[in-house]
CSV table of C-alpha atoms in Angstrom, one decimal:
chain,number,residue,atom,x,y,z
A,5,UNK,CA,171.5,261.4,81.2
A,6,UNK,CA,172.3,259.9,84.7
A,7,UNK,CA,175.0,261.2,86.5
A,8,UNK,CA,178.6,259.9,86.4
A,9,UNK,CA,180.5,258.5,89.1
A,10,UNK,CA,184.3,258.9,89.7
A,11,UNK,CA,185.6,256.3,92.1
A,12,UNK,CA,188.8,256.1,93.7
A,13,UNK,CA,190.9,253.2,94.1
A,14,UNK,CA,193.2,251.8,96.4
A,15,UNK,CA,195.2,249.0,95.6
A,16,UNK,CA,196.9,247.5,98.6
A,17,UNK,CA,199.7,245.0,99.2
A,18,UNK,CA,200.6,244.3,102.5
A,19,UNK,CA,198.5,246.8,104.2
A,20,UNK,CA,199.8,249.7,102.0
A,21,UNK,CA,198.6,251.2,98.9
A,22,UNK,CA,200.7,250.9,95.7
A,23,UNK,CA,200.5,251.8,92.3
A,24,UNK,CA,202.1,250.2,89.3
A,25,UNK,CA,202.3,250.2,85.0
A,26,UNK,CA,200.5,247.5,83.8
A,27,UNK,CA,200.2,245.8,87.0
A,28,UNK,CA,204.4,246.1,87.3
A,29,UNK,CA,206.7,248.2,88.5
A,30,UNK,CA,205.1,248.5,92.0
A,31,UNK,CA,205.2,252.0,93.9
A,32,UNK,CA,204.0,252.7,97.5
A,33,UNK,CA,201.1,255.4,97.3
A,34,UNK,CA,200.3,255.7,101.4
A,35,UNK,CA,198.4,254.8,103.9
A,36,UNK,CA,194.7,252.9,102.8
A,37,UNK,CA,192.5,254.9,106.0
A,38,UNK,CA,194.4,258.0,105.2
A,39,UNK,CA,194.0,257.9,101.6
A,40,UNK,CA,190.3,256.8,101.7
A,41,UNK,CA,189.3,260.2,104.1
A,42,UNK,CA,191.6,262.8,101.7
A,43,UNK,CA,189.6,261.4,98.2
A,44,UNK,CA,186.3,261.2,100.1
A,45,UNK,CA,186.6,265.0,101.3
A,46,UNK,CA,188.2,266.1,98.0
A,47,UNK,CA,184.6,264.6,96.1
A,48,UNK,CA,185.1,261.4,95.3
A,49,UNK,CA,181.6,259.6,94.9
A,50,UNK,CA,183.2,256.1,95.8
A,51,UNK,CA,185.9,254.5,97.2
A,52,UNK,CA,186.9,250.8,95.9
A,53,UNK,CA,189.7,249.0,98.0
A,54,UNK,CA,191.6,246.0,96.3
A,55,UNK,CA,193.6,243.8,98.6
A,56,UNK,CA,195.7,242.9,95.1
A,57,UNK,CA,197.3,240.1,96.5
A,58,UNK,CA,195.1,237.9,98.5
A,59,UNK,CA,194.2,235.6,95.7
A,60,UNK,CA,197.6,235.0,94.7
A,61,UNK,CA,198.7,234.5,98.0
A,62,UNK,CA,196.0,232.2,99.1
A,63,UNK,CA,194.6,234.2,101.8
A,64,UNK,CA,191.5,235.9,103.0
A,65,UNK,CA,191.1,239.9,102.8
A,66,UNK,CA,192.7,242.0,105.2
A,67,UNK,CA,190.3,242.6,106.8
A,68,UNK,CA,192.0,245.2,110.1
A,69,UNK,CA,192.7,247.4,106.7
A,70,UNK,CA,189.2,247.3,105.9
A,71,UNK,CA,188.2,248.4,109.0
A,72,UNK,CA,190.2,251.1,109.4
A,73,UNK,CA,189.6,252.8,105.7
A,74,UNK,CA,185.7,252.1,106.8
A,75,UNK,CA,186.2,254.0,109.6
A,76,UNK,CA,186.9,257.4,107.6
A,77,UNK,CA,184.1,257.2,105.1
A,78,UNK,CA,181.3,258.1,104.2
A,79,UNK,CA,180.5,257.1,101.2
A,80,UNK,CA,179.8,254.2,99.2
A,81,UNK,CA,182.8,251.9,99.6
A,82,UNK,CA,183.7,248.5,97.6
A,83,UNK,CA,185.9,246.4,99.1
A,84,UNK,CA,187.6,243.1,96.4
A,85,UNK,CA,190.4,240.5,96.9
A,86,UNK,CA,190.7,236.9,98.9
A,87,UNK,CA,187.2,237.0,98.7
A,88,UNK,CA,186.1,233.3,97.8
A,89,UNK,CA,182.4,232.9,99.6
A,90,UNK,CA,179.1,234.6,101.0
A,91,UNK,CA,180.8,233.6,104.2
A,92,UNK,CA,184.4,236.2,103.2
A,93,UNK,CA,181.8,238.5,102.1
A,94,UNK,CA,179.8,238.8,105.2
A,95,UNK,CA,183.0,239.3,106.8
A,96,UNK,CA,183.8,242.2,104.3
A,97,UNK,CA,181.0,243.4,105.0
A,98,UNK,CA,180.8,243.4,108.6
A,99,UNK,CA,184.5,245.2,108.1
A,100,UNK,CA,182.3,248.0,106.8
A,101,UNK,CA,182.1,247.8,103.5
A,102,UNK,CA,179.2,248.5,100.9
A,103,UNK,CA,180.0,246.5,98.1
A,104,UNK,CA,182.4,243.3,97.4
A,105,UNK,CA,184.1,242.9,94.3
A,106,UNK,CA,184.7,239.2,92.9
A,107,UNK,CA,187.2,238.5,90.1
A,108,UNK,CA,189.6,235.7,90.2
A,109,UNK,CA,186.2,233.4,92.4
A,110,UNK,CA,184.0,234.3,90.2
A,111,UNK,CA,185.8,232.6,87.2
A,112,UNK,CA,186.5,229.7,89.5
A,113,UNK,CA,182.9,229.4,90.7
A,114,UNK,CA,180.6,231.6,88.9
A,115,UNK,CA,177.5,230.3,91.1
A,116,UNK,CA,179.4,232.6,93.5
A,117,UNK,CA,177.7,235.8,92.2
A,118,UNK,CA,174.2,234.4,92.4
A,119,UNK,CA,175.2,233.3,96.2
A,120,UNK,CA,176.6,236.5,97.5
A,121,UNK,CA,173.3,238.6,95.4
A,122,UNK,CA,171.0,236.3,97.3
A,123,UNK,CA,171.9,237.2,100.5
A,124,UNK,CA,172.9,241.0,100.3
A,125,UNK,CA,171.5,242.1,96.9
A,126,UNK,CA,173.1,242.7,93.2
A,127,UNK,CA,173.7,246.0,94.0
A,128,UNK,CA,176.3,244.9,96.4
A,129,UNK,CA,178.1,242.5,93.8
A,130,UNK,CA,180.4,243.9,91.3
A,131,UNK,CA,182.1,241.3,89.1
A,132,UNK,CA,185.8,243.3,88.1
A,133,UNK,CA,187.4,242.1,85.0
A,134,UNK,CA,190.7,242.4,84.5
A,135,UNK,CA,190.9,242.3,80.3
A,136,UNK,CA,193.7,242.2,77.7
A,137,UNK,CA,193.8,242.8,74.1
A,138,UNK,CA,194.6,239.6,72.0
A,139,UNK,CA,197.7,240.7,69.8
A,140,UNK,CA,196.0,238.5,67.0
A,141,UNK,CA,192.5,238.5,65.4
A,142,UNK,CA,189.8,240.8,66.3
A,143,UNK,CA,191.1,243.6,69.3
A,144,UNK,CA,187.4,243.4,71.0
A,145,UNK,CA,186.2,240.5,70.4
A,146,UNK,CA,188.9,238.6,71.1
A,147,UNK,CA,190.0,240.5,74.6
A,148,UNK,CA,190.8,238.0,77.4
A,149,UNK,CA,189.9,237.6,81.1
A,150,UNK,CA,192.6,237.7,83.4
A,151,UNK,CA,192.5,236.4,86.9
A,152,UNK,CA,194.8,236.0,90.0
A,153,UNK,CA,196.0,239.9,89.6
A,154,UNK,CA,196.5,240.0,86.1
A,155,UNK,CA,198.9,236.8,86.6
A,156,UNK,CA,196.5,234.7,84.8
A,157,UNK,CA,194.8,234.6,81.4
A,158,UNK,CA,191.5,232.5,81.5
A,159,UNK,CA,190.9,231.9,77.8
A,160,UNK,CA,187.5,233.4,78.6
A,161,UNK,CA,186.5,236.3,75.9
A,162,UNK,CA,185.5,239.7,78.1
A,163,UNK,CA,182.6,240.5,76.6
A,164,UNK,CA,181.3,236.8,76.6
A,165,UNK,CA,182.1,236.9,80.7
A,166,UNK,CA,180.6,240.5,81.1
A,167,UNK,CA,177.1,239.0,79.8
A,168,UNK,CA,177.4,235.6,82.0
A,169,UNK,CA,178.4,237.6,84.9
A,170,UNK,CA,175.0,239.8,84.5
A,171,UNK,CA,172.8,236.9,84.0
A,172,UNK,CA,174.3,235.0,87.2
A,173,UNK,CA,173.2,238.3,89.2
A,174,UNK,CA,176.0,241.0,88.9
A,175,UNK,CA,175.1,244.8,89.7
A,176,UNK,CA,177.7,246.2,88.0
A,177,UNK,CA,181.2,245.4,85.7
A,178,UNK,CA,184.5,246.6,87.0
A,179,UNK,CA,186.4,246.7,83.4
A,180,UNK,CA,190.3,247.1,84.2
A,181,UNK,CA,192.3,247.6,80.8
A,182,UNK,CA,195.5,245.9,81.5
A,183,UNK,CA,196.9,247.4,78.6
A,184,UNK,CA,196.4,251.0,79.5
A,185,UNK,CA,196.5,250.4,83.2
A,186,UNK,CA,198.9,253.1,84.9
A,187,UNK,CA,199.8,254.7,82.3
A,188,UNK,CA,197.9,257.9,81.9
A,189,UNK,CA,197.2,257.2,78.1
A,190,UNK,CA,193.5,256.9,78.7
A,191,UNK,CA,191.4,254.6,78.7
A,192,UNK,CA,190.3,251.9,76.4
A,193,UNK,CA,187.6,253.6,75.5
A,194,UNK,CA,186.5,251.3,72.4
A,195,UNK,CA,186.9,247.8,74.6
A,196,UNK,CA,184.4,249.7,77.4
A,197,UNK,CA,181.7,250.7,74.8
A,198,UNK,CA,181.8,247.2,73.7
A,199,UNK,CA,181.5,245.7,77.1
A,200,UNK,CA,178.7,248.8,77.9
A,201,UNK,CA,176.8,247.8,74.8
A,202,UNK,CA,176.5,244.0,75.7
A,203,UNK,CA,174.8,244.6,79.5
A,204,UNK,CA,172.4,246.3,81.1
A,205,UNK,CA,174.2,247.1,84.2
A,206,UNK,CA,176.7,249.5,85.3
A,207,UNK,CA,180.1,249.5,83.8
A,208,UNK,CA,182.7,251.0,86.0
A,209,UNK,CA,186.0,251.9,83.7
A,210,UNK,CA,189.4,251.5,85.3
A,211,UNK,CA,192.9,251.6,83.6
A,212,UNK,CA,194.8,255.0,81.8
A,213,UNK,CA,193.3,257.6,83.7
A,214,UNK,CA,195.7,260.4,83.2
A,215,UNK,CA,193.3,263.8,82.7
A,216,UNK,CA,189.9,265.6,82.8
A,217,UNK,CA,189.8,264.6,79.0
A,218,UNK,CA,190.6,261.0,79.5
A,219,UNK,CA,187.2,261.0,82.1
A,220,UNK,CA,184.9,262.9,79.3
A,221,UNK,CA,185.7,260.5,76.2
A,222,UNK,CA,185.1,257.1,78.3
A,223,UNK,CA,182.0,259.0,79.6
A,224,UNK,CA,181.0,259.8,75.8
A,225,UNK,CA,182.8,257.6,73.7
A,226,UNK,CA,182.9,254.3,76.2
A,227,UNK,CA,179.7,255.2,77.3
A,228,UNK,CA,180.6,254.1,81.1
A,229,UNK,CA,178.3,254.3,84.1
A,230,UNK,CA,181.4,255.4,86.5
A,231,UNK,CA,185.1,256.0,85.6
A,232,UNK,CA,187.7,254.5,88.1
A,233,UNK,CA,191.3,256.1,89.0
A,234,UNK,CA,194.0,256.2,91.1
A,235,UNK,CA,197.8,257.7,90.3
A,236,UNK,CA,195.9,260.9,89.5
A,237,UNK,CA,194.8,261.5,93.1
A,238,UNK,CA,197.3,260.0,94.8
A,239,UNK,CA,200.0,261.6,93.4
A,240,UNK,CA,198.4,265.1,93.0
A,241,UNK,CA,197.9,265.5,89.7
A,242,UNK,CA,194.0,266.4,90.7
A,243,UNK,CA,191.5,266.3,92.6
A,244,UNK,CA,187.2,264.7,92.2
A,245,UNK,CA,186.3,268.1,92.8
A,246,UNK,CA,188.4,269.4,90.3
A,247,UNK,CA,188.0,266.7,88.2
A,248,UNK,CA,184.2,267.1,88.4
A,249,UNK,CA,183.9,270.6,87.6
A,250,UNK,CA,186.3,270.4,84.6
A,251,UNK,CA,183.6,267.5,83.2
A,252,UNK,CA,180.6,269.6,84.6
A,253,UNK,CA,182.3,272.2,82.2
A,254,UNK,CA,181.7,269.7,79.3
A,255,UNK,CA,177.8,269.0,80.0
A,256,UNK,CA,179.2,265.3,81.9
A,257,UNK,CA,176.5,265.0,84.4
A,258,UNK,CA,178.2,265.4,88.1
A,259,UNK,CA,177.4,265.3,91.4
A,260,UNK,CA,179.2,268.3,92.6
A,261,UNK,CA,180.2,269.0,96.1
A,262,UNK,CA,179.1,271.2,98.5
């Protein structure tokens, strides 16, 4: 079995992380540079940064933020939001970042993925996917895409958009359960396996993140790539490290630090 990544995420609004339930209720977590260096040094395989309000606000990524989280990394770090053409993502990019992450454009323009993998690579694309549950018909099948910060539905069906996403060139699926997002109930573990059986890339799983547990049955049960978090580590409730070990304990393949 590959190794599992666990990523840490920082949502920012006006140049300050937050954290909310369900996209609402909206907290301030800290400062993006200073956040970015404590989860790096504490184990965290990734870092992915999500300006959360550039699309709704009609603006470009911030991009002085960027470049000052960029500064205290070193390791991979995706950067999403505002981010509309190859053009915004050379200029993430250039910021310092490793990957871009496309939502709310992608759905707009879909030939964006193929554009921004010609120049830098699939491996630097990662279409995110903001998804609800329909309250009607089948739960899985019938999951919507949501654009614009979860303002949005599409009446696009999530697994149908995870597959055209991968054939237009995406290198991996960031899968956000809106449903379970902030609220430490786990994550959707059935919606992931269903998005993880349909592709061949990576699936990155974001949304309930609230224990060591939580980690180990989207690893095994949503058969995810990477697992995403962030009110865990920024509020203290654990660390990657010790988040790591607790899934080494389980026979989850990690890549312990030093």
């Amino acid at each position: 079995m590959l190794t599992k990544r666990i990523i840490a995420c920082l949502d920012v609004r006006d140049g300050r992380v937050v954290k909310g339930i369900q996209f609402l209720d909206i907290i301030d977590a800290g400062d993006p540079a200073e956040l970015a260096h404590r989860h790096a040094a504490l184990g965290a395989d990734e870092i992915v940064l999500l300006d959360i309000t550039a699309t709704h606000e009609g603006r470009g990524t911030l991009l002085e933020t960027v470049k000052r989280a960029a500064s205290q990394l070193f390791i991979p770090f995706t950067v999403g939001g505002g981010i509309r053409s190859a053009a915004d993502a050379e200029a993430v990019f250039t910021a310092g970042a490793d990957k871009v992450s496309i939502n709310s454009s992608a759905i707009a323009r879909p030939e964006l993925i193929g554009e921004i993998g010609a120049s830098f690579g699939a491996q630097a694309v990662i279409v995110a996917i903001d998804a609800r549950r329909s309250t009607t018909g089948n739960a899985i099948t019938d999951a919507e895409v949501y654009v614009s910060g979860g303002r949005k539905p599409t009446g696009r069906k999530v697994i149908d958009w995870a597959r055209e996403a991968e054939d237009r060139g995406a290198g991996e699926i960031l899968l956000t359960s809106m449903d379970s997002d902030g609220t430490r109930s786990g994550f959707d573990d059935e919606l992931t396996a269903a998005v993880s059986s349909a592709v061949q890339i990576p699936v990155i799983a974001s949304g309930g993140a609230g224990n060591a547990q939580h980690f180990a049955d989207v690893f095994k049960a949503g058969r995810a790539d990477a697992a995403l978090a962030a009110s865990i580590f920024h509020f203290g409730v654990t660390s990657s490290r010790a988040l790591k070990e607790e899934l080494a304990a389980q026979g989850i393949p990690m890549r312990l630090p030093c």
